[in-house]
Each structure stands twice: as structure tokens, then as C-alpha cells.
PDB file of C-alpha atoms and ligand atoms in Angstrom:
ATOM      1  CA  MET A   1    -170.991 -53.103 -11.818  1.00 68.00           C
ATOM      2  CA  SER A   2    -170.693 -49.345 -12.344  1.00 92.00           C
ATOM      3  CA  ARG A   3    -171.096 -47.219  -9.236  1.00 97.00           C
ATOM      4  CA  PHE A   4    -174.058 -45.210 -10.608  1.00 98.00           C
ATOM      5  CA  GLN A   5    -175.822 -47.838 -12.715  1.00 98.00           C
ATOM      6  CA  ASP A   6    -179.399 -46.615 -13.329  1.00 95.00           C
ATOM      7  CA  GLN A   7    -179.126 -43.822 -10.767  1.00 98.00           C
ATOM      8  CA  VAL A   8    -180.683 -40.493 -11.703  1.00 98.00           C
ATOM      9  CA  VAL A   9    -178.065 -37.731 -11.460  1.00 99.00           C
ATOM     10  CA  ILE A  10    -178.822 -34.023 -11.930  1.00 99.00           C
ATOM     11  CA  VAL A  11    -175.908 -31.763 -12.882  1.00 99.00           C
ATOM     12  CA  THR A  12    -176.466 -27.997 -13.132  1.00 99.00           C
ATOM     13  CA  GLY A  13    -174.193 -25.912 -15.355  1.00 98.00           C
ATOM     14  CA  ALA A  14    -173.547 -28.979 -17.512  1.00 98.00           C
ATOM     15  CA  SER A  15    -173.133 -27.256 -20.901  1.00 98.00           C
ATOM     16  CA  ARG A  16    -169.362 -26.890 -20.639  1.00 98.00           C
ATOM     17  CA  GLY A  17    -166.322 -26.822 -18.373  1.00 98.00           C
ATOM     18  CA  ILE A  18    -166.433 -28.574 -15.032  1.00 98.00           C
ATOM     19  CA  GLY A  19    -170.152 -29.400 -15.266  1.00 98.00           C
ATOM     20  CA  ARG A  20    -169.681 -31.178 -18.599  1.00 98.00           C
ATOM     21  CA  ALA A  21    -166.786 -33.234 -17.191  1.00 98.00           C
ATOM     22  CA  ILE A  22    -168.915 -34.161 -14.158  1.00 99.00           C
ATOM     23  CA  ALA A  23    -171.928 -35.148 -16.294  1.00 99.00           C
ATOM     24  CA  GLU A  24    -169.717 -37.295 -18.555  1.00 98.00           C
ATOM     25  CA  ALA A  25    -168.071 -39.003 -15.576  1.00 98.00           C
ATOM     26  CA  PHE A  26    -171.476 -40.031 -14.175  1.00 98.00           C
ATOM     27  CA  GLY A  27    -172.589 -41.093 -17.656  1.00 98.00           C
ATOM     28  CA  ARG A  28    -169.539 -43.372 -18.025  1.00 98.00           C
ATOM     29  CA  GLU A  29    -170.592 -45.095 -14.793  1.00 98.00           C
ATOM     30  CA  GLY A  30    -174.102 -45.904 -15.960  1.00 98.00           C
ATOM     31  CA  ALA A  31    -176.105 -42.957 -14.576  1.00 98.00           C
ATOM     32  CA  ARG A  32    -179.133 -41.425 -16.271  1.00 98.00           C
ATOM     33  CA  VAL A  33    -177.958 -37.829 -16.314  1.00 98.00           C
ATOM     34  CA  ALA A  34    -180.143 -34.700 -16.393  1.00 99.00           C
ATOM     35  CA  CYS A  35    -177.930 -31.969 -17.872  1.00 99.00           C
ATOM     36  CA  ILE A  36    -179.042 -28.444 -16.974  1.00 99.00           C
ATOM     37  CA  ALA A  37    -177.898 -25.150 -18.537  1.00 98.00           C
ATOM     38  CA  THR A  38    -179.568 -21.762 -18.947  1.00 98.00           C
ATOM     39  CA  ARG A  39    -180.916 -22.883 -22.327  1.00 98.00           C
ATOM     40  CA  ARG A  40    -181.762 -26.388 -23.446  1.00 98.00           C
ATOM     41  CA  GLU A  41    -179.693 -25.934 -26.644  1.00 98.00           C
ATOM     42  CA  ASN A  42    -176.598 -25.234 -24.519  1.00 98.00           C
ATOM     43  CA  ALA A  43    -177.060 -28.394 -22.444  1.00 98.00           C
ATOM     44  CA  LEU A  44    -177.748 -30.507 -25.556  1.00 98.00           C
ATOM     45  CA  ALA A  45    -174.080 -30.355 -26.575  1.00 95.00           C
ATOM     46  CA  THR A  46    -173.236 -32.323 -23.411  1.00 98.00           C
ATOM     47  CA  ALA A  47    -176.308 -34.582 -23.307  1.00 98.00           C
ATOM     48  CA  GLU A  48    -175.612 -35.803 -26.857  1.00 98.00           C
ATOM     49  CA  ARG A  49    -172.224 -37.135 -25.690  1.00 97.00           C
ATOM     50  CA  ILE A  50    -173.782 -39.286 -22.916  1.00 98.00           C
ATOM     51  CA  ALA A  51    -175.987 -42.339 -23.497  1.00 97.00           C
ATOM     52  CA  GLY A  52    -179.481 -41.777 -22.089  1.00 97.00           C
ATOM     53  CA  ALA A  53    -178.822 -38.217 -20.901  1.00 98.00           C
ATOM     54  CA  ILE A  54    -181.499 -35.529 -21.259  1.00 98.00           C
ATOM     55  CA  ALA A  55    -180.898 -31.778 -21.657  1.00 99.00           C
ATOM     56  CA  TYR A  56    -182.937 -29.168 -19.792  1.00 99.00           C
ATOM     57  CA  GLY A  57    -183.017 -25.380 -19.951  1.00 98.00           C
ATOM     58  CA  CYS A  58    -183.403 -23.866 -16.485  1.00 98.00           C
ATOM     59  CA  ASP A  59    -182.334 -20.672 -14.749  1.00 99.00           C
ATOM     60  CA  VAL A  60    -181.242 -22.016 -11.365  1.00 99.00           C
ATOM     61  CA  SER A  61    -181.721 -18.583  -9.792  1.00 99.00           C
ATOM     62  CA  ASN A  62    -185.417 -18.557 -10.704  1.00 99.00           C
ATOM     63  CA  GLU A  63    -187.778 -20.362  -8.310  1.00 98.00           C
ATOM     64  CA  SER A  64    -190.496 -21.310 -10.793  1.00 98.00           C
ATOM     65  CA  SER A  65    -187.955 -22.353 -13.448  1.00 98.00           C
ATOM     66  CA  VAL A  66    -186.312 -24.726 -10.932  1.00 99.00           C
ATOM     67  CA  GLN A  67    -189.650 -26.112  -9.705  1.00 98.00           C
ATOM     68  CA  GLU A  68    -190.903 -26.798 -13.226  1.00 98.00           C
ATOM     69  CA  THR A  69    -187.631 -28.292 -14.472  1.00 99.00           C
ATOM     70  CA  PHE A  70    -187.112 -30.565 -11.472  1.00 99.00           C
ATOM     71  CA  ALA A  71    -190.718 -31.830 -11.700  1.00 98.00           C
ATOM     72  CA  GLN A  72    -190.103 -32.568 -15.389  1.00 98.00           C
ATOM     73  CA  ILE A  73    -186.858 -34.429 -14.593  1.00 98.00           C
ATOM     74  CA  GLU A  74    -188.649 -36.634 -12.043  1.00 98.00           C
ATOM     75  CA  SER A  75    -191.367 -37.390 -14.542  1.00 98.00           C
ATOM     76  CA  ASP A  76    -188.837 -38.167 -17.345  1.00 98.00           C
ATOM     77  CA  LEU A  77    -186.179 -40.055 -15.370  1.00 98.00           C
ATOM     78  CA  GLY A  78    -187.505 -40.801 -11.871  1.00 98.00           C
ATOM     79  CA  VAL A  79    -186.466 -39.752  -8.362  1.00 98.00           C
ATOM     80  CA  PRO A  80    -182.897 -38.388  -8.321  1.00 98.00           C
ATOM     81  CA  GLN A  81    -180.258 -40.075  -6.194  1.00 98.00           C
ATOM     82  CA  VAL A  82    -177.611 -37.403  -6.849  1.00 99.00           C
ATOM     83  CA  LEU A  83    -177.696 -33.604  -7.254  1.00 99.00           C
ATOM     84  CA  VAL A  84    -174.577 -31.673  -8.248  1.00 99.00           C
ATOM     85  CA  ASN A  85    -174.970 -27.912  -7.791  1.00 99.00           C
ATOM     86  CA  ASN A  86    -172.304 -26.728 -10.215  1.00 98.00           C
ATOM     87  CA  ALA A  87    -173.852 -23.764 -12.105  1.00 99.00           C
ATOM     88  CA  GLY A  88    -171.922 -20.607 -11.315  1.00 98.00           C
ATOM     89  CA  ILE A  89    -170.912 -17.205 -12.644  1.00 98.00           C
ATOM     90  CA  THR A  90    -168.350 -14.499 -11.890  1.00 98.00           C
ATOM     91  CA  ARG A  91    -168.737 -10.710 -12.130  1.00 98.00           C
ATOM     92  CA  ASP A  92    -165.230  -9.718 -11.005  1.00 97.00           C
ATOM     93  CA  THR A  93    -164.335  -6.165 -10.121  1.00 98.00           C
ATOM     94  CA  LEU A  94    -162.874  -4.254  -7.196  1.00 98.00           C
ATOM     95  CA  LEU A  95    -165.292  -3.389  -4.378  1.00 98.00           C
ATOM     96  CA  MET A  96    -165.184   0.350  -5.177  1.00 98.00           C
ATOM     97  CA  ARG A  97    -166.548  -0.405  -8.648  1.00 98.00           C
ATOM     98  CA  MET A  98    -168.848  -3.297  -7.757  1.00 98.00           C
ATOM     99  CA  SER A  99    -172.480  -2.514  -8.541  1.00 98.00           C
ATOM    100  CA  LEU A 100    -175.410  -3.874  -6.593  1.00 98.00           C
ATOM    101  CA  GLU A 101    -176.281  -5.838  -9.725  1.00 98.00           C
ATOM    102  CA  ASP A 102    -172.795  -7.423  -9.834  1.00 98.00           C
ATOM    103  CA  TRP A 103    -173.298  -8.462  -6.216  1.00 99.00           C
ATOM    104  CA  ASP A 104    -176.900  -9.699  -6.543  1.00 99.00           C
ATOM    105  CA  GLN A 105    -176.439 -11.637  -9.788  1.00 98.00           C
ATOM    106  CA  VAL A 106    -173.569 -13.679  -8.381  1.00 99.00           C
ATOM    107  CA  GLN A 107    -175.426 -14.479  -5.143  1.00 99.00           C
ATOM    108  CA  ALA A 108    -178.556 -15.338  -7.139  1.00 99.00           C
ATOM    109  CA  VAL A 109    -176.914 -17.934  -9.384  1.00 99.00           C
ATOM    110  CA  ASN A 110    -174.192 -19.322  -7.104  1.00 99.00           C
ATOM    111  CA  LEU A 111    -175.978 -19.376  -3.738  1.00 99.00           C
ATOM    112  CA  ARG A 112    -179.721 -18.992  -4.266  1.00 99.00           C
ATOM    113  CA  GLY A 113    -179.426 -21.451  -7.174  1.00 99.00           C
ATOM    114  CA  ALA A 114    -177.846 -24.087  -4.912  1.00 99.00           C
ATOM    115  CA  PHE A 115    -180.557 -23.476  -2.297  1.00 99.00           C
ATOM    116  CA  LEU A 116    -183.437 -23.731  -4.797  1.00 99.00           C
ATOM    117  CA  CYS A 117    -182.112 -26.906  -6.482  1.00 99.00           C
ATOM    118  CA  SER A 118    -181.332 -28.580  -3.141  1.00 99.00           C
ATOM    119  CA  ARG A 119    -184.815 -27.783  -1.870  1.00 99.00           C
ATOM    120  CA  ALA A 120    -186.342 -29.119  -5.084  1.00 98.00           C
ATOM    121  CA  VAL A 121    -184.868 -32.630  -4.589  1.00 98.00           C
ATOM    122  CA  THR A 122    -185.123 -32.867  -0.799  1.00 98.00           C
ATOM    123  CA  LYS A 123    -188.689 -34.172  -0.463  1.00 98.00           C
ATOM    124  CA  SER A 124    -188.122 -37.085  -2.862  1.00 98.00           C
ATOM    125  CA  MET A 125    -184.712 -37.931  -1.399  1.00 98.00           C
ATOM    126  CA  MET A 126    -186.145 -37.880   2.153  1.00 98.00           C
ATOM    127  CA  LYS A 127    -188.983 -40.179   1.101  1.00 98.00           C
ATOM    128  CA  ALA A 128    -186.482 -42.551  -0.548  1.00 98.00           C
ATOM    129  CA  ARG A 129    -184.188 -42.306   2.492  1.00 98.00           C
ATOM    130  CA  TYR A 130    -181.227 -41.922   0.168  1.00 98.00           C
ATOM    131  CA  GLY A 131    -179.490 -38.975  -1.439  1.00 99.00           C
ATOM    132  CA  ARG A 132    -176.157 -37.422  -2.299  1.00 99.00           C
ATOM    133  CA  MET A 133    -175.736 -33.679  -2.835  1.00 99.00           C
ATOM    134  CA  VAL A 134    -172.427 -32.207  -3.955  1.00 99.00           C
ATOM    135  CA  ASN A 135    -172.039 -28.429  -4.126  1.00 99.00           C
ATOM    136  CA  ILE A 136    -169.280 -26.816  -6.156  1.00 99.00           C
ATOM    137  CA  SER A 137    -167.669 -24.087  -4.052  1.00 99.00           C
ATOM    138  CA  SER A 138    -164.181 -22.658  -4.716  1.00 98.00           C
ATOM    139  CA  ILE A 139    -160.877 -22.106  -2.909  1.00 98.00           C
ATOM    140  CA  VAL A 140    -161.874 -18.430  -3.211  1.00 98.00           C
ATOM    141  CA  GLY A 141    -164.696 -19.205  -0.734  1.00 98.00           C
ATOM    142  CA  GLN A 142    -162.064 -20.515   1.689  1.00 98.00           C
ATOM    143  CA  SER A 143    -159.355 -17.889   1.296  1.00 97.00           C
ATOM    144  CA  GLY A 144    -160.877 -14.862  -0.532  1.00 98.00           C
ATOM    145  CA  ALA A 145    -159.512 -13.071  -3.594  1.00 96.00           C
ATOM    146  CA  ALA A 146    -159.150  -9.387  -4.436  1.00 97.00           C
ATOM    147  CA  GLY A 147    -161.695  -8.353  -7.045  1.00 97.00           C
ATOM    148  CA  GLN A 148    -164.017 -11.229  -6.158  1.00 98.00           C
ATOM    149  CA  ALA A 149    -165.897 -10.074  -3.023  1.00 98.00           C
ATOM    150  CA  ASN A 150    -169.229 -11.103  -4.542  1.00 98.00           C
ATOM    151  CA  TYR A 151    -167.938 -14.480  -5.750  1.00 98.00           C
ATOM    152  CA  ALA A 152    -165.977 -15.264  -2.561  1.00 98.00           C
ATOM    153  CA  ALA A 153    -169.041 -14.488  -0.409  1.00 99.00           C
ATOM    154  CA  SER A 154    -171.252 -16.710  -2.575  1.00 99.00           C
ATOM    155  CA  LYS A 155    -168.781 -19.611  -2.458  1.00 99.00           C
ATOM    156  CA  ALA A 156    -168.275 -19.294   1.325  1.00 99.00           C
ATOM    157  CA  GLY A 157    -172.072 -19.272   1.521  1.00 99.00           C
ATOM    158  CA  VAL A 158    -172.171 -22.556  -0.389  1.00 99.00           C
ATOM    159  CA  ILE A 159    -169.930 -24.111   2.284  1.00 99.00           C
ATOM    160  CA  GLY A 160    -172.301 -22.857   5.027  1.00 99.00           C
ATOM    161  CA  LEU A 161    -175.300 -24.212   3.129  1.00 99.00           C
ATOM    162  CA  THR A 162    -173.503 -27.554   2.781  1.00 99.00           C
ATOM    163  CA  MET A 163    -172.849 -27.888   6.526  1.00 99.00           C
ATOM    164  CA  ALA A 164    -176.393 -26.829   7.485  1.00 99.00           C
ATOM    165  CA  LEU A 165    -178.041 -29.271   5.074  1.00 99.00           C
ATOM    166  CA  ALA A 166    -175.678 -32.047   6.179  1.00 99.00           C
ATOM    167  CA  LYS A 167    -176.987 -31.600   9.729  1.00 99.00           C
ATOM    168  CA  GLU A 168    -180.601 -31.312   8.608  1.00 98.00           C
ATOM    169  CA  LEU A 169    -180.697 -34.303   6.248  1.00 98.00           C
ATOM    170  CA  GLY A 170    -178.193 -36.792   7.673  1.00 98.00           C
ATOM    171  CA  SER A 171    -180.811 -38.754   9.606  1.00 98.00           C
ATOM    172  CA  ARG A 172    -182.515 -39.542   6.265  1.00 98.00           C
ATOM    173  CA  ASN A 173    -179.311 -41.012   4.791  1.00 98.00           C
ATOM    174  CA  ILE A 174    -178.732 -37.943   2.642  1.00 99.00           C
ATOM    175  CA  THR A 175    -175.172 -36.647   2.580  1.00 99.00           C
ATOM    176  CA  VAL A 176    -174.269 -33.096   1.552  1.00 99.00           C
ATOM    177  CA  ASN A 177    -170.674 -32.195   0.709  1.00 99.00           C
ATOM    178  CA  ALA A 178    -168.805 -29.503  -1.186  1.00 99.00           C
ATOM    179  CA  VAL A 179    -165.874 -29.546  -3.578  1.00 99.00           C
ATOM    180  CA  ALA A 180    -163.605 -26.488  -3.707  1.00 98.00           C
ATOM    181  CA  PRO A 181    -161.713 -26.356  -7.007  1.00 98.00           C
ATOM    182  CA  GLY A 182    -158.575 -24.286  -7.486  1.00 98.00           C
ATOM    183  CA  PHE A 183    -157.726 -22.970 -10.992  1.00 96.00           C
ATOM    184  CA  ILE A 184    -159.347 -25.226 -13.562  1.00 97.00           C
ATOM    185  CA  GLU A 185    -158.981 -24.783 -17.349  1.00 95.00           C
ATOM    186  CA  THR A 186    -162.490 -23.717 -18.486  1.00 94.00           C
ATOM    187  CA  ASP A 187    -164.205 -20.724 -20.132  1.00 92.00           C
ATOM    188  CA  MET A 188    -164.362 -19.140 -16.663  1.00 89.00           C
ATOM    189  CA  THR A 189    -160.558 -18.987 -16.434  1.00 90.00           C
ATOM    190  CA  SER A 190    -159.776 -18.584 -20.154  1.00 89.00           C
ATOM    191  CA  GLU A 191    -159.236 -14.848 -19.754  1.00 85.00           C
ATOM    192  CA  LEU A 192    -156.445 -15.279 -17.196  1.00 84.00           C
ATOM    193  CA  SER A 193    -153.284 -13.501 -18.300  1.00 88.00           C
ATOM    194  CA  GLU A 194    -150.227 -15.630 -19.131  1.00 90.00           C
ATOM    195  CA  GLU A 195    -148.563 -14.052 -16.097  1.00 92.00           C
ATOM    196  CA  MET A 196    -151.395 -15.126 -13.768  1.00 88.00           C
ATOM    197  CA  ARG A 197    -151.384 -18.630 -15.268  1.00 92.00           C
ATOM    198  CA  ALA A 198    -147.610 -18.948 -14.750  1.00 94.00           C
ATOM    199  CA  SER A 199    -147.909 -17.734 -11.160  1.00 92.00           C
ATOM    200  CA  VAL A 200    -150.637 -20.316 -10.358  1.00 93.00           C
ATOM    201  CA  ILE A 201    -148.503 -23.078 -11.881  1.00 95.00           C
ATOM    202  CA  ALA A 202    -145.456 -21.911  -9.903  1.00 96.00           C
ATOM    203  CA  LYS A 203    -147.429 -21.820  -6.616  1.00 96.00           C
ATOM    204  CA  ALA A 204    -149.219 -25.173  -6.917  1.00 96.00           C
ATOM    205  CA  PRO A 205    -147.047 -28.099  -5.755  1.00 97.00           C
ATOM    206  CA  ILE A 206    -148.602 -30.260  -8.482  1.00 98.00           C
ATOM    207  CA  GLY A 207    -147.320 -27.727 -11.030  1.00 97.00           C
ATOM    208  CA  ARG A 208    -150.226 -27.375 -13.438  1.00 96.00           C
ATOM    209  CA  LEU A 209    -153.758 -25.987 -13.732  1.00 96.00           C
ATOM    210  CA  GLY A 210    -156.544 -28.469 -13.019  1.00 97.00           C
ATOM    211  CA  SER A 211    -158.912 -30.139 -15.474  1.00 98.00           C
ATOM    212  CA  GLY A 212    -162.641 -30.748 -15.273  1.00 98.00           C
ATOM    213  CA  GLU A 213    -161.834 -34.448 -14.856  1.00 98.00           C
ATOM    214  CA  ASP A 214    -159.770 -33.689 -11.724  1.00 98.00           C
ATOM    215  CA  ILE A 215    -162.923 -32.200 -10.188  1.00 98.00           C
ATOM    216  CA  ALA A 216    -165.237 -34.910 -11.529  1.00 98.00           C
ATOM    217  CA  HIS A 217    -163.212 -37.631  -9.745  1.00 98.00           C
ATOM    218  CA  GLY A 218    -163.814 -35.928  -6.377  1.00 98.00           C
ATOM    219  CA  VAL A 219    -167.495 -35.324  -7.106  1.00 99.00           C
ATOM    220  CA  THR A 220    -168.231 -38.917  -8.133  1.00 98.00           C
ATOM    221  CA  PHE A 221    -166.441 -40.186  -5.020  1.00 98.00           C
ATOM    222  CA  LEU A 222    -168.551 -37.977  -2.709  1.00 99.00           C
ATOM    223  CA  ALA A 223    -171.695 -38.992  -4.630  1.00 99.00           C
ATOM    224  CA  SER A 224    -170.974 -42.725  -4.361  1.00 98.00           C
ATOM    225  CA  ARG A 225    -172.602 -45.134  -1.923  1.00 98.00           C
ATOM    226  CA  GLU A 226    -169.119 -45.781  -0.489  1.00 98.00           C
ATOM    227  CA  ALA A 227    -168.904 -42.168   0.755  1.00 98.00           C
ATOM    228  CA  GLY A 228    -172.003 -42.605   2.939  1.00 98.00           C
ATOM    229  CA  TYR A 229    -170.230 -41.725   6.193  1.00 98.00           C
ATOM    230  CA  ILE A 230    -168.802 -38.442   4.848  1.00 99.00           C
ATOM    231  CA  THR A 231    -171.047 -35.398   5.192  1.00 99.00           C
ATOM    232  CA  GLY A 232    -170.725 -31.634   5.669  1.00 99.00           C
ATOM    233  CA  GLN A 233    -167.169 -31.683   4.314  1.00 99.00           C
ATOM    234  CA  THR A 234    -165.402 -29.549   1.741  1.00 99.00           C
ATOM    235  CA  LEU A 235    -162.922 -31.408  -0.445  1.00 98.00           C
ATOM    236  CA  THR A 236    -160.349 -28.989  -1.858  1.00 98.00           C
ATOM    237  CA  ILE A 237    -159.054 -30.029  -5.298  1.00 98.00           C
ATOM    238  CA  ASP A 238    -156.438 -27.445  -6.232  1.00 98.00           C
ATOM    239  CA  GLY A 239    -153.101 -29.195  -6.767  1.00 98.00           C
ATOM    240  CA  GLY A 240    -152.067 -27.890  -3.342  1.00 98.00           C
ATOM    241  CA  LEU A 241    -152.444 -24.225  -4.342  1.00 97.00           C
ATOM    242  CA  ILE A 242    -153.780 -22.932  -1.013  1.00 95.00           C
ATOM    243  CA  LEU A 243    -151.349 -24.867   1.177  1.00 95.00           C
TER     244      LEU A 243
HETATM  245  P1  NAP B   1    -168.228 -22.147 -17.008  1.00 75.48           P
HETATM  246  O1  NAP B   1    -167.356 -22.836 -17.994  1.00 75.48           O
HETATM  247  O2  NAP B   1    -168.353 -20.667 -17.072  1.00 75.48           O
HETATM  248  O3  NAP B   1    -169.689 -22.820 -17.059  1.00 75.48           O
HETATM  249  C1  NAP B   1    -170.720 -22.329 -16.226  1.00 75.48           C
HETATM  250  C2  NAP B   1    -171.923 -23.217 -16.346  1.00 75.48           C
HETATM  251  O4  NAP B   1    -172.955 -22.709 -15.493  1.00 75.48           O
HETATM  252  C3  NAP B   1    -172.502 -23.253 -17.754  1.00 75.48           C
HETATM  253  O5  NAP B   1    -172.989 -24.558 -18.010  1.00 75.48           O
HETATM  254  C4  NAP B   1    -173.651 -22.272 -17.668  1.00 75.48           C
HETATM  255  O6  NAP B   1    -174.698 -22.537 -18.595  1.00 75.48           O
HETATM  256  C5  NAP B   1    -174.145 -22.547 -16.252  1.00 75.48           C
HETATM  257  N1  NAP B   1    -174.953 -21.456 -15.719  1.00 75.48           N
HETATM  258  C6  NAP B   1    -174.599 -20.164 -15.501  1.00 75.48           C
HETATM  259  N2  NAP B   1    -175.628 -19.466 -15.019  1.00 75.48           N
HETATM  260  C7  NAP B   1    -176.675 -20.329 -14.905  1.00 75.48           C
HETATM  261  C8  NAP B   1    -178.028 -20.204 -14.491  1.00 75.48           C
HETATM  262  N3  NAP B   1    -178.528 -19.039 -14.050  1.00 75.48           N
HETATM  263  N4  NAP B   1    -178.822 -21.301 -14.531  1.00 75.48           N
HETATM  264  C9  NAP B   1    -178.343 -22.482 -14.979  1.00 75.48           C
HETATM  265  N5  NAP B   1    -177.070 -22.670 -15.392  1.00 75.48           N
HETATM  266  C10 NAP B   1    -176.250 -21.592 -15.362  1.00 75.48           C
HETATM  267  O7  NAP B   1    -167.778 -22.465 -15.506  1.00 75.48           O
HETATM  268  P2  NAP B   1    -166.773 -23.570 -14.905  1.00 75.48           P
HETATM  269  O8  NAP B   1    -165.410 -22.986 -14.877  1.00 75.48           O
HETATM  270  O9  NAP B   1    -167.015 -24.891 -15.528  1.00 75.48           O
HETATM  271  O10 NAP B   1    -167.280 -23.574 -13.392  1.00 75.48           O
HETATM  272  C11 NAP B   1    -168.254 -24.481 -12.902  1.00 75.48           C
HETATM  273  C12 NAP B   1    -168.391 -24.285 -11.394  1.00 75.48           C
HETATM  274  O11 NAP B   1    -167.114 -24.447 -10.770  1.00 75.48           O
HETATM  275  C13 NAP B   1    -168.885 -22.886 -11.002  1.00 75.48           C
HETATM  276  O12 NAP B   1    -169.721 -22.968  -9.882  1.00 75.48           O
HETATM  277  C14 NAP B   1    -167.604 -22.178 -10.629  1.00 75.48           C
HETATM  278  O13 NAP B   1    -167.830 -21.113  -9.752  1.00 75.48           O
HETATM  279  C15 NAP B   1    -166.816 -23.304  -9.994  1.00 75.48           C
HETATM  280  N6  NAP B   1    -165.361 -23.087  -9.981  1.00 75.48           N
HETATM  281  C16 NAP B   1    -164.665 -22.967 -11.137  1.00 75.48           C
HETATM  282  C17 NAP B   1    -163.284 -22.781 -11.081  1.00 75.48           C
HETATM  283  C18 NAP B   1    -162.434 -22.664 -12.312  1.00 75.48           C
HETATM  284  O14 NAP B   1    -161.219 -22.448 -12.157  1.00 75.48           O
HETATM  285  N7  NAP B   1    -162.966 -22.799 -13.503  1.00 75.48           N
HETATM  286  C19 NAP B   1    -162.649 -22.702  -9.830  1.00 75.48           C
HETATM  287  C20 NAP B   1    -163.404 -22.822  -8.685  1.00 75.48           C
HETATM  288  C21 NAP B   1    -164.771 -23.030  -8.755  1.00 75.48           C
HETATM  289  P3  NAP B   1    -174.816 -21.768 -20.033  1.00 75.48           P
HETATM  290  O15 NAP B   1    -173.876 -22.471 -20.975  1.00 75.48           O
HETATM  291  O16 NAP B   1    -176.241 -21.919 -20.421  1.00 75.48           O
HETATM  292  O17 NAP B   1    -174.415 -20.338 -19.773  1.00 75.48           O
END
């Protein structure tokens, strides 16, 4: 029996990269996956690869967009057992050059988005007395990075949100955990210079960049029934980079 047979799993930022790998991993284990991206057409590319998956267009930073989309998902697929808050953006630049917009946009998608989506599933999960939330943070939220003050703050915020919700929801059998990826080969990291890439590979004991599948394995574990006594934790998946 697959671990997620007939469970309803919502993955934000599922059009590509890590989110696509996560959505496919749940799909392989029998889940009915709701794939969210900014536009439905973007999410379709992933949903078409997964039996029974449905694509949704939703701006996770927008309250009414989240409310409407999550209500639609419940009506299409049923009460969700799993939420993966994966949607995220970067607007990298040094602090001296960082505009208020660079700051606000990153907080809005990465942190407010996780808050809005978590809130949107909480009532149903509490009623069902079962839920698994997994938030995608970053090693940058644990150790910082020059040129990423906005992103680092948002990803550290995701870890704080994770611990607070773990305390708030644990009594209802809802666990809330985070995954902190290192350098993963996706569009987000495709503009890394060859020099930067070589330095990451040299620093990581495992000696390579990560894949979306590396992250998906950690996410599905934390979202499984078997992980029911793990909550408020951040699982770093970075090939040992920050050791
Ligand atoms: P990516 O390839 O750039 O994909 C980002 C995803 O987020 C896309 O599906 C995008 O949808 C979606 N998205 C962006 N803004 C959104 C919004 N307002 N509403 C809904 N969806 C939105 O990124 P990735 O590398 O796979 O990263 C996924 C997550 O892992 C992010 O949270 C990122 O911060 C985190 N992470 C990545 C790395 C890495 O090395 N790649 C490392 C640490 C953490 P559209 O296609 O519609 O734009």
C-alpha cells in the first residue's frame, strides 16, 4: 500500500523545480495532488504528468486568491491531509541597493504565502484531527547569505512560523515541519556562475548539487503517517554544505 493512497496533497509552486519533484513524488505514492502555480497553465505542465492531479492558478501572497483556490480544491478533491508550502522567489541584491519592493515582494510570497496557505487548511485539518504541513525554508534562513537579506529573513521567518504552528496545532494531531534545502539544480539556481557552482561542490561533503528528488524524499517522509511524532523541526537537506 502506498503511503499517500487517496490522500489529498496540496503543493504550492508546483510548476517546476523542487515543487514539481515534490508533486510527482506524492503522485507516485497514490496521492490526489493539487498543483498550484501563479497561473493555471504553468501548473498544468506538472499536473499532466501525475495521474488524477489538478492544476490551479493562485497567487499565494494574495488573501482572496488563496481563499478561493483552497475552497475550490476542497470542493474538487476533498479535505487535504498534506500541505507543502514550497512557492518562493528571490530578489537578490546587496542591502545598499535593495528597494522596499525587493524586500516586500519576497516576504509576501515566501512568508505571507506560507501563512495564508497554512491558515486556509487549518480549520479542515483540525476538524479531521489529522494534518501534515511541510514548509520549504532554506539553509540561507539558517546561516544567512550576502545579497539575500530579504530572502534570508523570509526563510528564517518560515522556520519561526513552523515552530509556532507546531505548538498551536499539535494537540489536533497536525504536525508542522520545515525542510531547508542547500543548492538544488532548478531555475532559481540556473544563473549561478561556474565558479560558484564549483565552490558549492567543493564545500559539500557529498560533492554535488542537490536535485528536486533529494528534497522530495525528505518532504514525503515528514508528510507521512510514520512521522507523526516529529513536529516543529527543520530538516536540512544540503549534502552537508553548512556543516
Ligand atoms: P523555482 O524553480 O523558481 O520555482 C518557483 C515556484 O514557485 C514556481 O512553481 C512558481 O510558479 C511558484 N511561485 C512563485 N511565486 C508564486 C506566487 N506568488 N504564487 C504561487 N506560486 C508562486 O524555485 P525552486 O528552486 O524550485 O524553489 C522552490 C522552493 O525551494 C522555494 O521556496 C525556494 O526558496 C526553496 N529553495 C530553493 C533552493 C534551490 O537551490 N533551488 C534552495 C533552498 C530553498 P510560476 O511557474 O507560476 O512562476
